[in-house]
DNA sequence: ATTATTATAGACAAATCGGTATACCTTTAG
DNA sequence: CTAAAGGTATACCGATTTGTCTATAATAAT
C-alpha cells in the first residue's frame, strides 16, 4: 500500500503551489521537486495531473470550511453573532500575507469544462458553505434561513473579489455592514 | 506601418480564446491559426504574449464597460431606475451561452504577480465600473454616492461568482432585491 | 531471512510552449 | 517601374509539458 504520508506531502505541496501560482502554470516537475518525491511516486498515487488537482481541491474544501467554522464559532457565542463573525473571519483571511483570493473561484477561472469533476468540487464548495450559513441562520431564528444564507454568501463572494481583484482588503467590513441589514431584517 | 485590421483580428481572436479557455492554456500557435495570421505578424504587433494579454484585457475593459453603460441606459430613464437596471443587465449576461464569468476575475486568478500591468488593468476595470455606478448614484441624489456604488458593486461581484462558480444564474435577481434595499436607504 | 512492495533517481518519449529566423510573395508609395 | 514594407509559410530553437520506463535502493510483512 502506498504511504499515506507521501500522498499528504504531494497534496500539501501541490495545494500551496496551485494556490500561489495557478494550476496550469504549475508543472509536475516543480511539484515533485518541492515535495521531495520522485515522479513515479506521484503517478503511483495519482493517475494524472487532473486527479491530483481533484484531490487538492477536495483537500482545500475540507481545510477551508473546517477553518471557517472553527474560527467563526471561536469568535462568537450566539447564532446571530456568529453570522456577523463570518465577515470578521473573512477580514482576517484577506489580510493574510499569502492571500491569493478564493482557490475555487481561481480554479473555475482556469478550468473551463464546467462539467469536469474539479469544477463540480468548486461548485459544491460554494453550496456547502451556503449550507453552513443556512444552519446558523436557522439557529438564529431567521424567517427564511436559506434566503438569508444566500444573501450573506453573495456579500462574502463580492468581498472576496473586491479584496483580490481590486485590492481593496477592507471590503469585508463593508460587506459586514451590509450583512447586518439583512440579518436584522430576517430576525425582526 | 503594420495594418490595424490585422491587429484587430489578432486581439479579437485572442480575446475569445482567452475568455473561453483561459490565458495560460491558450497557446500562440492556436491564436495565429484561428486568426488566420502568421506568427511573424503577431510578433510584429506584440513583442510578447504578455503584451498581447495586456492589449486583450484593455480591449475587453473597453467593450464591457461601454456595453454595460449602453444597455443600462437603454433599459431605464431615471438615475434610480438605472441603478436597478444594472442587475438586469447582469442577469442577461449570465444567461448568455458564452458566459464564462468575469474575464478580469478569471485573469486575476491566473496571473499571480499582482503588480504586473495586466493585473493592474483588472483592478482598474473594477474601479472604473465603481466610478460609473458612483456617477449614477450621484445623479440619483444618493447621500453617499461612493458608498452606495461600492455596496452595489459588492453585490454585482457576488452575483457573478455565484453565477459562474456555483452555477446559480438567478443570482442577479437576488442581488437586485438586495440592491434595492441600499438604494432606498441612500435615497430616502 | 526471504520476498514483495514502495520508494528513489533519472533517462526518455512525444508534444507543446514562447519566440526567432529564413525565404518568398504581395501590396503600396514614390 | 522600382523599392520598401508587411505579409505568409515554415523550419527551427531551447525549454518545458505530461507521462512512461528502467534500474536500483530502502522498507515492511511473513
PDB file of C-alpha atoms in Angstrom, chain A:
ATOM      1  CA  UNK A   1       0.000   0.000   0.000  1.00  0.00           C
ATOM      2  CA  UNK A   2       1.349   3.411  -0.961  1.00  0.00           C
ATOM      3  CA  UNK A   3       2.310   5.505   2.019  1.00  0.00           C
ATOM      4  CA  UNK A   4      -0.357   7.924   3.148  1.00  0.00           C
ATOM      5  CA  UNK A   5       2.256  10.375   4.333  1.00  0.00           C
ATOM      6  CA  UNK A   6       3.818  10.613   0.872  1.00  0.00           C
ATOM      7  CA  UNK A   7       0.402  11.302  -0.525  1.00  0.00           C
ATOM      8  CA  UNK A   8      -0.066  14.008   2.046  1.00  0.00           C
ATOM      9  CA  UNK A   9       3.254  15.600   1.140  1.00  0.00           C
ATOM     10  CA  UNK A  10       2.298  15.708  -2.506  1.00  0.00           C
ATOM     11  CA  UNK A  11      -1.171  17.097  -1.930  1.00  0.00           C
ATOM     12  CA  UNK A  12       0.014  19.686   0.575  1.00  0.00           C
ATOM     13  CA  UNK A  13       2.805  20.874  -1.673  1.00  0.00           C
ATOM     14  CA  UNK A  14       0.618  20.948  -4.757  1.00  0.00           C
ATOM     15  CA  UNK A  15      -2.055  22.846  -2.856  1.00  0.00           C
ATOM     16  CA  UNK A  16       0.355  25.582  -1.974  1.00  0.00           C
ATOM     17  CA  UNK A  17       1.803  25.829  -5.478  1.00  0.00           C
ATOM     18  CA  UNK A  18      -1.575  25.713  -7.199  1.00  0.00           C
ATOM     19  CA  UNK A  19      -2.923  28.392  -4.895  1.00  0.00           C
ATOM     20  CA  UNK A  20       0.016  30.736  -5.245  1.00  0.00           C
ATOM     21  CA  UNK A  21       0.904  30.241  -8.920  1.00  0.00           C
ATOM     22  CA  UNK A  22      -2.121  28.730 -10.588  1.00  0.00           C
ATOM     23  CA  UNK A  23      -2.943  25.208 -11.660  1.00  0.00           C
ATOM     24  CA  UNK A  24      -1.982  25.305 -15.329  1.00  0.00           C
ATOM     25  CA  UNK A  25       1.164  27.279 -14.595  1.00  0.00           C
ATOM     26  CA  UNK A  26       2.389  24.736 -12.052  1.00  0.00           C
ATOM     27  CA  UNK A  27       4.200  21.769 -13.593  1.00  0.00           C
ATOM     28  CA  UNK A  28       4.577  18.267 -12.262  1.00  0.00           C
ATOM     29  CA  UNK A  29       8.350  18.632 -12.122  1.00  0.00           C
ATOM     30  CA  UNK A  30       8.089  21.556  -9.734  1.00  0.00           C
ATOM     31  CA  UNK A  31       5.642  19.721  -7.513  1.00  0.00           C
ATOM     32  CA  UNK A  32       7.829  16.627  -7.106  1.00  0.00           C
ATOM     33  CA  UNK A  33      10.871  18.792  -6.589  1.00  0.00           C
ATOM     34  CA  UNK A  34       9.228  20.843  -3.828  1.00  0.00           C
ATOM     35  CA  UNK A  35       7.610  17.797  -2.281  1.00  0.00           C
ATOM     36  CA  UNK A  36      10.928  15.909  -2.380  1.00  0.00           C
ATOM     37  CA  UNK A  37       9.255  12.966  -4.029  1.00  0.00           C
ATOM     38  CA  UNK A  38      10.012  11.013  -7.176  1.00  0.00           C
ATOM     39  CA  UNK A  39       7.892  11.308 -10.265  1.00  0.00           C
ATOM     40  CA  UNK A  40       6.923   7.677 -10.123  1.00  0.00           C
ATOM     41  CA  UNK A  41       5.656   8.067  -6.587  1.00  0.00           C
ATOM     42  CA  UNK A  42       3.395  10.880  -7.663  1.00  0.00           C
ATOM     43  CA  UNK A  43       1.992   8.859 -10.541  1.00  0.00           C
ATOM     44  CA  UNK A  44       1.669   5.915  -8.231  1.00  0.00           C
ATOM     45  CA  UNK A  45      -0.739   7.926  -6.103  1.00  0.00           C
ATOM     46  CA  UNK A  46      -2.456   9.874  -8.873  1.00  0.00           C
ATOM     47  CA  UNK A  47      -3.144   8.622 -12.373  1.00  0.00           C
ATOM     48  CA  UNK A  48      -2.854  12.078 -13.869  1.00  0.00           C
ATOM     49  CA  UNK A  49      -2.452  15.728 -13.052  1.00  0.00           C
ATOM     50  CA  UNK A  50      -6.230  16.105 -13.253  1.00  0.00           C
ATOM     51  CA  UNK A  51      -6.611  13.548 -10.489  1.00  0.00           C
ATOM     52  CA  UNK A  52      -4.106  15.439  -8.381  1.00  0.00           C
ATOM     53  CA  UNK A  53      -5.972  18.684  -8.996  1.00  0.00           C
ATOM     54  CA  UNK A  54      -9.160  16.993  -7.863  1.00  0.00           C
ATOM     55  CA  UNK A  55      -7.539  15.708  -4.679  1.00  0.00           C
ATOM     56  CA  UNK A  56      -6.072  19.127  -3.965  1.00  0.00           C
ATOM     57  CA  UNK A  57      -9.418  20.880  -4.369  1.00  0.00           C
ATOM     58  CA  UNK A  58     -11.114  18.388  -2.082  1.00  0.00           C
ATOM     59  CA  UNK A  59      -8.416  18.919   0.488  1.00  0.00           C
ATOM     60  CA  UNK A  60      -8.768  22.679   0.230  1.00  0.00           C
ATOM     61  CA  UNK A  61     -12.533  22.464   0.639  1.00  0.00           C
ATOM     62  CA  UNK A  62     -12.137  20.352   3.750  1.00  0.00           C
ATOM     63  CA  UNK A  63      -9.493  22.623   5.251  1.00  0.00           C
ATOM     64  CA  UNK A  64     -11.175  25.877   4.351  1.00  0.00           C
ATOM     65  CA  UNK A  65     -14.624  25.015   5.641  1.00  0.00           C
ATOM     66  CA  UNK A  66     -13.368  23.461   8.840  1.00  0.00           C
ATOM     67  CA  UNK A  67     -11.258  26.532   9.454  1.00  0.00           C
ATOM     68  CA  UNK A  68     -14.167  28.845   8.683  1.00  0.00           C
ATOM     69  CA  UNK A  69     -16.455  27.023  11.093  1.00  0.00           C
ATOM     70  CA  UNK A  70     -13.862  26.824  13.838  1.00  0.00           C
ATOM     71  CA  UNK A  71     -12.869  30.480  13.632  1.00  0.00           C
ATOM     72  CA  UNK A  72     -16.452  31.673  13.360  1.00  0.00           C
ATOM     73  CA  UNK A  73     -17.528  29.773  16.426  1.00  0.00           C
ATOM     74  CA  UNK A  74     -14.457  30.850  18.338  1.00  0.00           C
ATOM     75  CA  UNK A  75     -15.321  34.494  17.848  1.00  0.00           C
ATOM     76  CA  UNK A  76     -18.969  34.424  18.810  1.00  0.00           C
ATOM     77  CA  UNK A  77     -21.448  32.668  21.090  1.00  0.00           C
ATOM     78  CA  UNK A  78     -24.940  33.333  19.809  1.00  0.00           C
ATOM     79  CA  UNK A  79     -26.045  32.241  16.340  1.00  0.00           C
ATOM     80  CA  UNK A  80     -26.711  35.828  15.334  1.00  0.00           C
ATOM     81  CA  UNK A  81     -23.246  36.899  16.451  1.00  0.00           C
ATOM     82  CA  UNK A  82     -21.790  34.003  14.501  1.00  0.00           C
ATOM     83  CA  UNK A  83     -23.455  35.200  11.329  1.00  0.00           C
ATOM     84  CA  UNK A  84     -21.777  38.548  11.801  1.00  0.00           C
ATOM     85  CA  UNK A  85     -18.484  36.965  12.799  1.00  0.00           C
ATOM     86  CA  UNK A  86     -18.303  35.316   9.361  1.00  0.00           C
ATOM     87  CA  UNK A  87     -17.263  38.657   7.941  1.00  0.00           C
ATOM     88  CA  UNK A  88     -14.536  39.139  10.534  1.00  0.00           C
ATOM     89  CA  UNK A  89     -13.098  35.761   9.643  1.00  0.00           C
ATOM     90  CA  UNK A  90     -13.066  36.881   6.007  1.00  0.00           C
ATOM     91  CA  UNK A  91     -11.401  40.108   7.038  1.00  0.00           C
ATOM     92  CA  UNK A  92      -8.590  38.250   8.769  1.00  0.00           C
ATOM     93  CA  UNK A  93      -8.174  35.981   5.743  1.00  0.00           C
ATOM     94  CA  UNK A  94      -7.928  38.903   3.330  1.00  0.00           C
ATOM     95  CA  UNK A  95      -5.120  40.366   5.399  1.00  0.00           C
ATOM     96  CA  UNK A  96      -3.031  37.215   5.460  1.00  0.00           C
ATOM     97  CA  UNK A  97       0.204  37.612   3.576  1.00  0.00           C
ATOM     98  CA  UNK A  98      -0.451  34.536   1.487  1.00  0.00           C
ATOM     99  CA  UNK A  99      -3.955  35.629   0.443  1.00  0.00           C
ATOM    100  CA  UNK A 100      -4.448  34.936  -3.265  1.00  0.00           C
ATOM    101  CA  UNK A 101      -8.226  35.045  -3.474  1.00  0.00           C
ATOM    102  CA  UNK A 102     -10.533  32.062  -3.309  1.00  0.00           C
ATOM    103  CA  UNK A 103      -8.966  28.925  -4.716  1.00  0.00           C
ATOM    104  CA  UNK A 104     -12.293  27.737  -6.121  1.00  0.00           C
ATOM    105  CA  UNK A 105     -13.012  30.980  -7.895  1.00  0.00           C
ATOM    106  CA  UNK A 106      -9.488  30.922  -9.313  1.00  0.00           C
ATOM    107  CA  UNK A 107      -9.771  27.284 -10.340  1.00  0.00           C
ATOM    108  CA  UNK A 108     -13.116  27.911 -12.006  1.00  0.00           C
ATOM    109  CA  UNK A 109     -11.422  30.657 -13.976  1.00  0.00           C
ATOM    110  CA  UNK A 110      -8.834  28.187 -15.255  1.00  0.00           C
ATOM    111  CA  UNK A 111     -10.854  25.037 -15.733  1.00  0.00           C
ATOM    112  CA  UNK A 112     -13.400  25.744 -18.412  1.00  0.00           C
ATOM    113  CA  UNK A 113     -15.117  22.408 -18.667  1.00  0.00           C
ATOM    114  CA  UNK A 114     -17.927  23.205 -16.270  1.00  0.00           C
ATOM    115  CA  UNK A 115     -18.885  19.542 -16.058  1.00  0.00           C
ATOM    116  CA  UNK A 116     -15.458  18.274 -15.044  1.00  0.00           C
ATOM    117  CA  UNK A 117     -15.131  16.710 -11.585  1.00  0.00           C
ATOM    118  CA  UNK A 118     -12.847  19.502 -10.468  1.00  0.00           C
ATOM    119  CA  UNK A 119     -15.364  22.169 -11.410  1.00  0.00           C
ATOM    120  CA  UNK A 120     -18.045  20.207  -9.579  1.00  0.00           C
ATOM    121  CA  UNK A 121     -15.947  20.355  -6.424  1.00  0.00           C
ATOM    122  CA  UNK A 122     -15.739  24.128  -6.849  1.00  0.00           C
ATOM    123  CA  UNK A 123     -19.496  24.448  -7.182  1.00  0.00           C
ATOM    124  CA  UNK A 124     -20.073  22.046  -4.313  1.00  0.00           C
ATOM    125  CA  UNK A 125     -17.724  24.019  -2.095  1.00  0.00           C
ATOM    126  CA  UNK A 126     -19.849  27.125  -2.526  1.00  0.00           C
ATOM    127  CA  UNK A 127     -23.025  25.197  -1.831  1.00  0.00           C
ATOM    128  CA  UNK A 128     -21.579  23.621   1.293  1.00  0.00           C
ATOM    129  CA  UNK A 129     -20.616  26.992   2.692  1.00  0.00           C
ATOM    130  CA  UNK A 130     -24.110  28.189   1.895  1.00  0.00           C
ATOM    131  CA  UNK A 131     -25.474  25.203   3.792  1.00  0.00           C
ATOM    132  CA  UNK A 132     -23.391  26.037   6.839  1.00  0.00           C
ATOM    133  CA  UNK A 133     -24.559  29.656   6.862  1.00  0.00           C
ATOM    134  CA  UNK A 134     -28.081  28.389   6.403  1.00  0.00           C
ATOM    135  CA  UNK A 135     -27.754  26.279   9.557  1.00  0.00           C
ATOM    136  CA  UNK A 136     -26.531  29.274  11.510  1.00  0.00           C
ATOM    137  CA  UNK A 137     -29.428  31.322  10.165  1.00  0.00           C
ATOM    138  CA  UNK A 138     -31.847  28.633  11.221  1.00  0.00           C
ATOM    139  CA  UNK A 139     -30.402  28.519  14.733  1.00  0.00           C
ATOM    140  CA  UNK A 140     -30.660  32.287  14.892  1.00  0.00           C
ATOM    141  CA  UNK A 141     -34.363  32.011  14.121  1.00  0.00           C
ATOM    142  CA  UNK A 142     -34.325  33.622  10.697  1.00  0.00           C
ATOM    143  CA  UNK A 143     -37.634  33.666   8.849  1.00  0.00           C
ATOM    144  CA  UNK A 144     -36.175  32.253   5.654  1.00  0.00           C
ATOM    145  CA  UNK A 145     -32.805  30.768   6.609  1.00  0.00           C
ATOM    146  CA  UNK A 146     -31.870  29.709   3.086  1.00  0.00           C
ATOM    147  CA  UNK A 147     -32.646  33.115   1.698  1.00  0.00           C
ATOM    148  CA  UNK A 148     -30.576  34.864   4.340  1.00  0.00           C
ATOM    149  CA  UNK A 149     -27.750  32.393   3.766  1.00  0.00           C
ATOM    150  CA  UNK A 150     -27.692  33.142   0.072  1.00  0.00           C
ATOM    151  CA  UNK A 151     -27.743  36.855   0.700  1.00  0.00           C
ATOM    152  CA  UNK A 152     -24.827  36.681   3.087  1.00  0.00           C
ATOM    153  CA  UNK A 153     -22.933  34.482   0.677  1.00  0.00           C
ATOM    154  CA  UNK A 154     -23.385  36.910  -2.168  1.00  0.00           C
ATOM    155  CA  UNK A 155     -21.874  39.529   0.100  1.00  0.00           C
ATOM    156  CA  UNK A 156     -18.996  37.262   1.029  1.00  0.00           C
ATOM    157  CA  UNK A 157     -18.176  36.378  -2.575  1.00  0.00           C
ATOM    158  CA  UNK A 158     -18.377  40.019  -3.538  1.00  0.00           C
ATOM    159  CA  UNK A 159     -15.979  40.958  -0.766  1.00  0.00           C
ATOM    160  CA  UNK A 160     -13.523  38.234  -1.818  1.00  0.00           C
ATOM    161  CA  UNK A 161     -13.463  39.553  -5.379  1.00  0.00           C
ATOM    162  CA  UNK A 162     -13.076  43.131  -4.221  1.00  0.00           C
ATOM    163  CA  UNK A 163     -10.211  42.157  -1.951  1.00  0.00           C
ATOM    164  CA  UNK A 164      -8.396  40.065  -4.527  1.00  0.00           C
ATOM    165  CA  UNK A 165      -9.042  41.725  -7.874  1.00  0.00           C
ATOM    166  CA  UNK A 166      -9.485  45.355  -6.873  1.00  0.00           C
ATOM    167  CA  UNK A 167      -7.020  45.052  -3.991  1.00  0.00           C
ATOM    168  CA  UNK A 168      -9.477  46.525  -1.507  1.00  0.00           C
ATOM    169  CA  UNK A 169      -8.929  44.431   1.592  1.00  0.00           C
ATOM    170  CA  UNK A 170     -11.350  46.488   3.646  1.00  0.00           C
ATOM    171  CA  UNK A 171     -14.219  45.088   1.617  1.00  0.00           C
ATOM    172  CA  UNK A 172     -15.032  42.610   4.385  1.00  0.00           C
ATOM    173  CA  UNK A 173     -16.056  45.445   6.682  1.00  0.00           C
ATOM    174  CA  UNK A 174     -18.301  46.965   4.044  1.00  0.00           C
ATOM    175  CA  UNK A 175     -19.862  43.585   3.441  1.00  0.00           C
ATOM    176  CA  UNK A 176     -20.267  43.149   7.199  1.00  0.00           C
ATOM    177  CA  UNK A 177     -22.217  46.357   7.492  1.00  0.00           C
ATOM    178  CA  UNK A 178     -24.401  45.275   4.605  1.00  0.00           C
ATOM    179  CA  UNK A 179     -24.854  41.828   6.109  1.00  0.00           C
ATOM    180  CA  UNK A 180     -26.172  43.274   9.346  1.00  0.00           C
ATOM    181  CA  UNK A 181     -29.000  44.885   7.430  1.00  0.00           C
ATOM    182  CA  UNK A 182     -30.238  41.551   6.125  1.00  0.00           C
ATOM    183  CA  UNK A 183     -29.656  39.738   9.382  1.00  0.00           C
ATOM    184  CA  UNK A 184     -31.786  42.284  11.187  1.00  0.00           C
ATOM    185  CA  UNK A 185     -34.443  42.107   8.507  1.00  0.00           C
ATOM    186  CA  UNK A 186     -34.616  38.337   8.816  1.00  0.00           C
ATOM    187  CA  UNK A 187     -34.704  38.292  12.607  1.00  0.00           C
ATOM    188  CA  UNK A 188     -37.038  41.154  13.438  1.00  0.00           C
TER     189      UNK A 188
END
